[in-house]
Amino acid sequence: MENHGEGRKLYRHDEVKAKYDAAVVQQKAAKSQYDMAVNLARAEDEAAAEAHMNQGEGVVAEVQSCADELHLVAPVYGAVTKVFVRKGEHVGQVTS
C-alpha cells in the first residue's frame, strides 16, 4: 500500500524549506542594505532599506507559519482507521 500522504508531506516540507531559505537570504540582504544606509546617513536610503528589511522579516514569518502548519498533533492518542480526505482535497477547520 502506497503512502501518498508521506510523499506529499516531504514535498511540502521541501517547498517550505526552500521558501524559508530564500526568505532568510532576502532578509539578510535587506539587513545589509539597511546597515549601509545607516552608515551613509542618507535618510531616504535608510527608510527604503528599513522597509525592505521589514518586508524580508515578514516573508520569513509567513514561511515559518507555513512550516509550523506541517506538524499536526492529534488531540487524543489513537490509531487512524479511516481516511476521509484524499490528496488535493481541501478541509475546513472543525470546531467542537
Short mmCIF file of C-alpha atoms in Angstrom, two decimals:
data_model
loop_
_atom_site.label_atom_id
_atom_site.label_comp_id
_atom_site.label_asym_id
_atom_site.label_seq_id
_atom_site.Cartn_x
_atom_site.Cartn_y
_atom_site.Cartn_z
CA MET A 1 0.00 0.00 0.00
CA GLU A 2 1.48 3.34 -1.05
CA ASN A 3 1.73 6.20 1.40
CA HIS A 4 0.87 9.26 -0.69
CA GLY A 5 0.45 11.42 2.39
CA GLU A 6 4.09 10.96 3.38
CA GLY A 7 5.27 11.87 -0.13
CA ARG A 8 3.09 15.00 -0.11
CA LYS A 9 4.39 15.90 3.35
CA LEU A 10 8.00 15.55 2.21
CA TYR A 11 7.32 17.59 -0.94
CA ARG A 12 5.57 20.28 1.12
CA HIS A 13 8.45 20.26 3.62
CA ASP A 14 10.99 20.74 0.81
CA GLU A 15 8.89 23.53 -0.69
CA VAL A 16 8.56 25.34 2.63
CA LYS A 17 12.27 24.83 3.41
CA ALA A 18 13.26 26.32 0.04
CA LYS A 19 10.96 29.32 0.60
CA TYR A 20 12.30 29.75 4.12
CA ASP A 21 15.93 29.65 2.93
CA ALA A 22 15.15 32.20 0.19
CA ALA A 23 13.38 34.45 2.70
CA VAL A 24 16.33 34.30 5.08
CA VAL A 25 18.70 35.28 2.26
CA GLN A 26 16.37 38.15 1.30
CA GLN A 27 16.17 39.31 4.90
CA LYS A 28 19.97 39.22 5.29
CA ALA A 29 20.42 41.19 2.06
CA ALA A 30 17.90 43.75 3.27
CA LYS A 31 19.67 44.00 6.63
CA SER A 32 22.96 44.57 4.84
CA GLN A 33 21.36 47.29 2.71
CA TYR A 34 19.87 48.83 5.84
CA ASP A 35 23.26 48.83 7.61
CA MET A 36 24.87 50.52 4.59
CA ALA A 37 22.12 53.15 4.53
CA VAL A 38 22.59 53.87 8.23
CA ASN A 39 26.33 54.27 7.70
CA LEU A 40 25.77 56.61 4.76
CA ALA A 41 23.28 58.61 6.84
CA ARG A 42 21.03 59.30 3.86
CA ALA A 43 17.52 59.46 5.25
CA GLU A 44 15.69 58.29 2.14
CA ASP A 45 18.04 55.34 1.63
CA GLU A 46 17.71 54.40 5.28
CA ALA A 47 13.91 54.46 5.13
CA ALA A 48 13.84 52.38 1.94
CA ALA A 49 16.29 49.86 3.37
CA GLU A 50 14.32 49.60 6.61
CA ALA A 51 11.11 48.97 4.65
CA HIS A 52 12.91 46.31 2.59
CA MET A 53 14.22 44.67 5.77
CA ASN A 54 10.74 44.69 7.32
CA GLN A 55 9.36 43.08 4.15
CA GLY A 56 12.03 40.36 4.37
CA GLU A 57 11.19 39.72 8.01
CA GLY A 58 7.51 39.46 7.04
CA VAL A 59 8.32 36.88 4.38
CA VAL A 60 10.37 34.87 6.88
CA ALA A 61 7.47 34.98 9.37
CA GLU A 62 4.97 33.89 6.70
CA VAL A 63 7.10 30.95 5.62
CA GLN A 64 7.75 29.99 9.25
CA SER A 65 3.98 29.95 9.76
CA CYS A 66 3.63 27.58 6.79
CA ALA A 67 6.34 25.35 8.24
CA ASP A 68 4.56 25.31 11.61
CA GLU A 69 1.39 24.05 9.89
CA LEU A 70 3.25 20.97 8.64
CA HIS A 71 3.32 19.48 12.13
CA LEU A 72 -0.07 18.27 13.31
CA VAL A 73 -0.76 16.83 16.74
CA ALA A 74 -3.83 14.72 17.46
CA PRO A 75 -5.85 15.83 20.50
CA VAL A 76 -6.04 12.24 21.76
CA TYR A 77 -3.97 9.06 21.50
CA GLY A 78 -5.23 6.54 18.96
CA ALA A 79 -4.84 4.94 15.57
CA VAL A 80 -6.19 6.07 12.20
CA THR A 81 -8.75 3.54 10.96
CA LYS A 82 -10.38 5.52 8.14
CA VAL A 83 -9.14 8.27 5.83
CA PHE A 84 -11.83 10.67 4.65
CA VAL A 85 -9.67 13.14 2.75
CA ARG A 86 -7.54 12.41 -0.27
CA LYS A 87 -4.62 14.22 -1.86
CA GLY A 88 -5.70 17.53 -3.35
CA GLU A 89 -8.89 17.90 -1.31
CA HIS A 90 -9.41 20.92 0.95
CA VAL A 91 -10.56 20.56 4.54
CA GLY A 92 -12.15 23.18 6.75
CA GLN A 93 -11.40 23.59 10.42
CA VAL A 94 -13.59 21.51 12.73
CA THR A 95 -14.99 23.26 15.76
CA SER A 96 -16.27 21.46 18.81
#
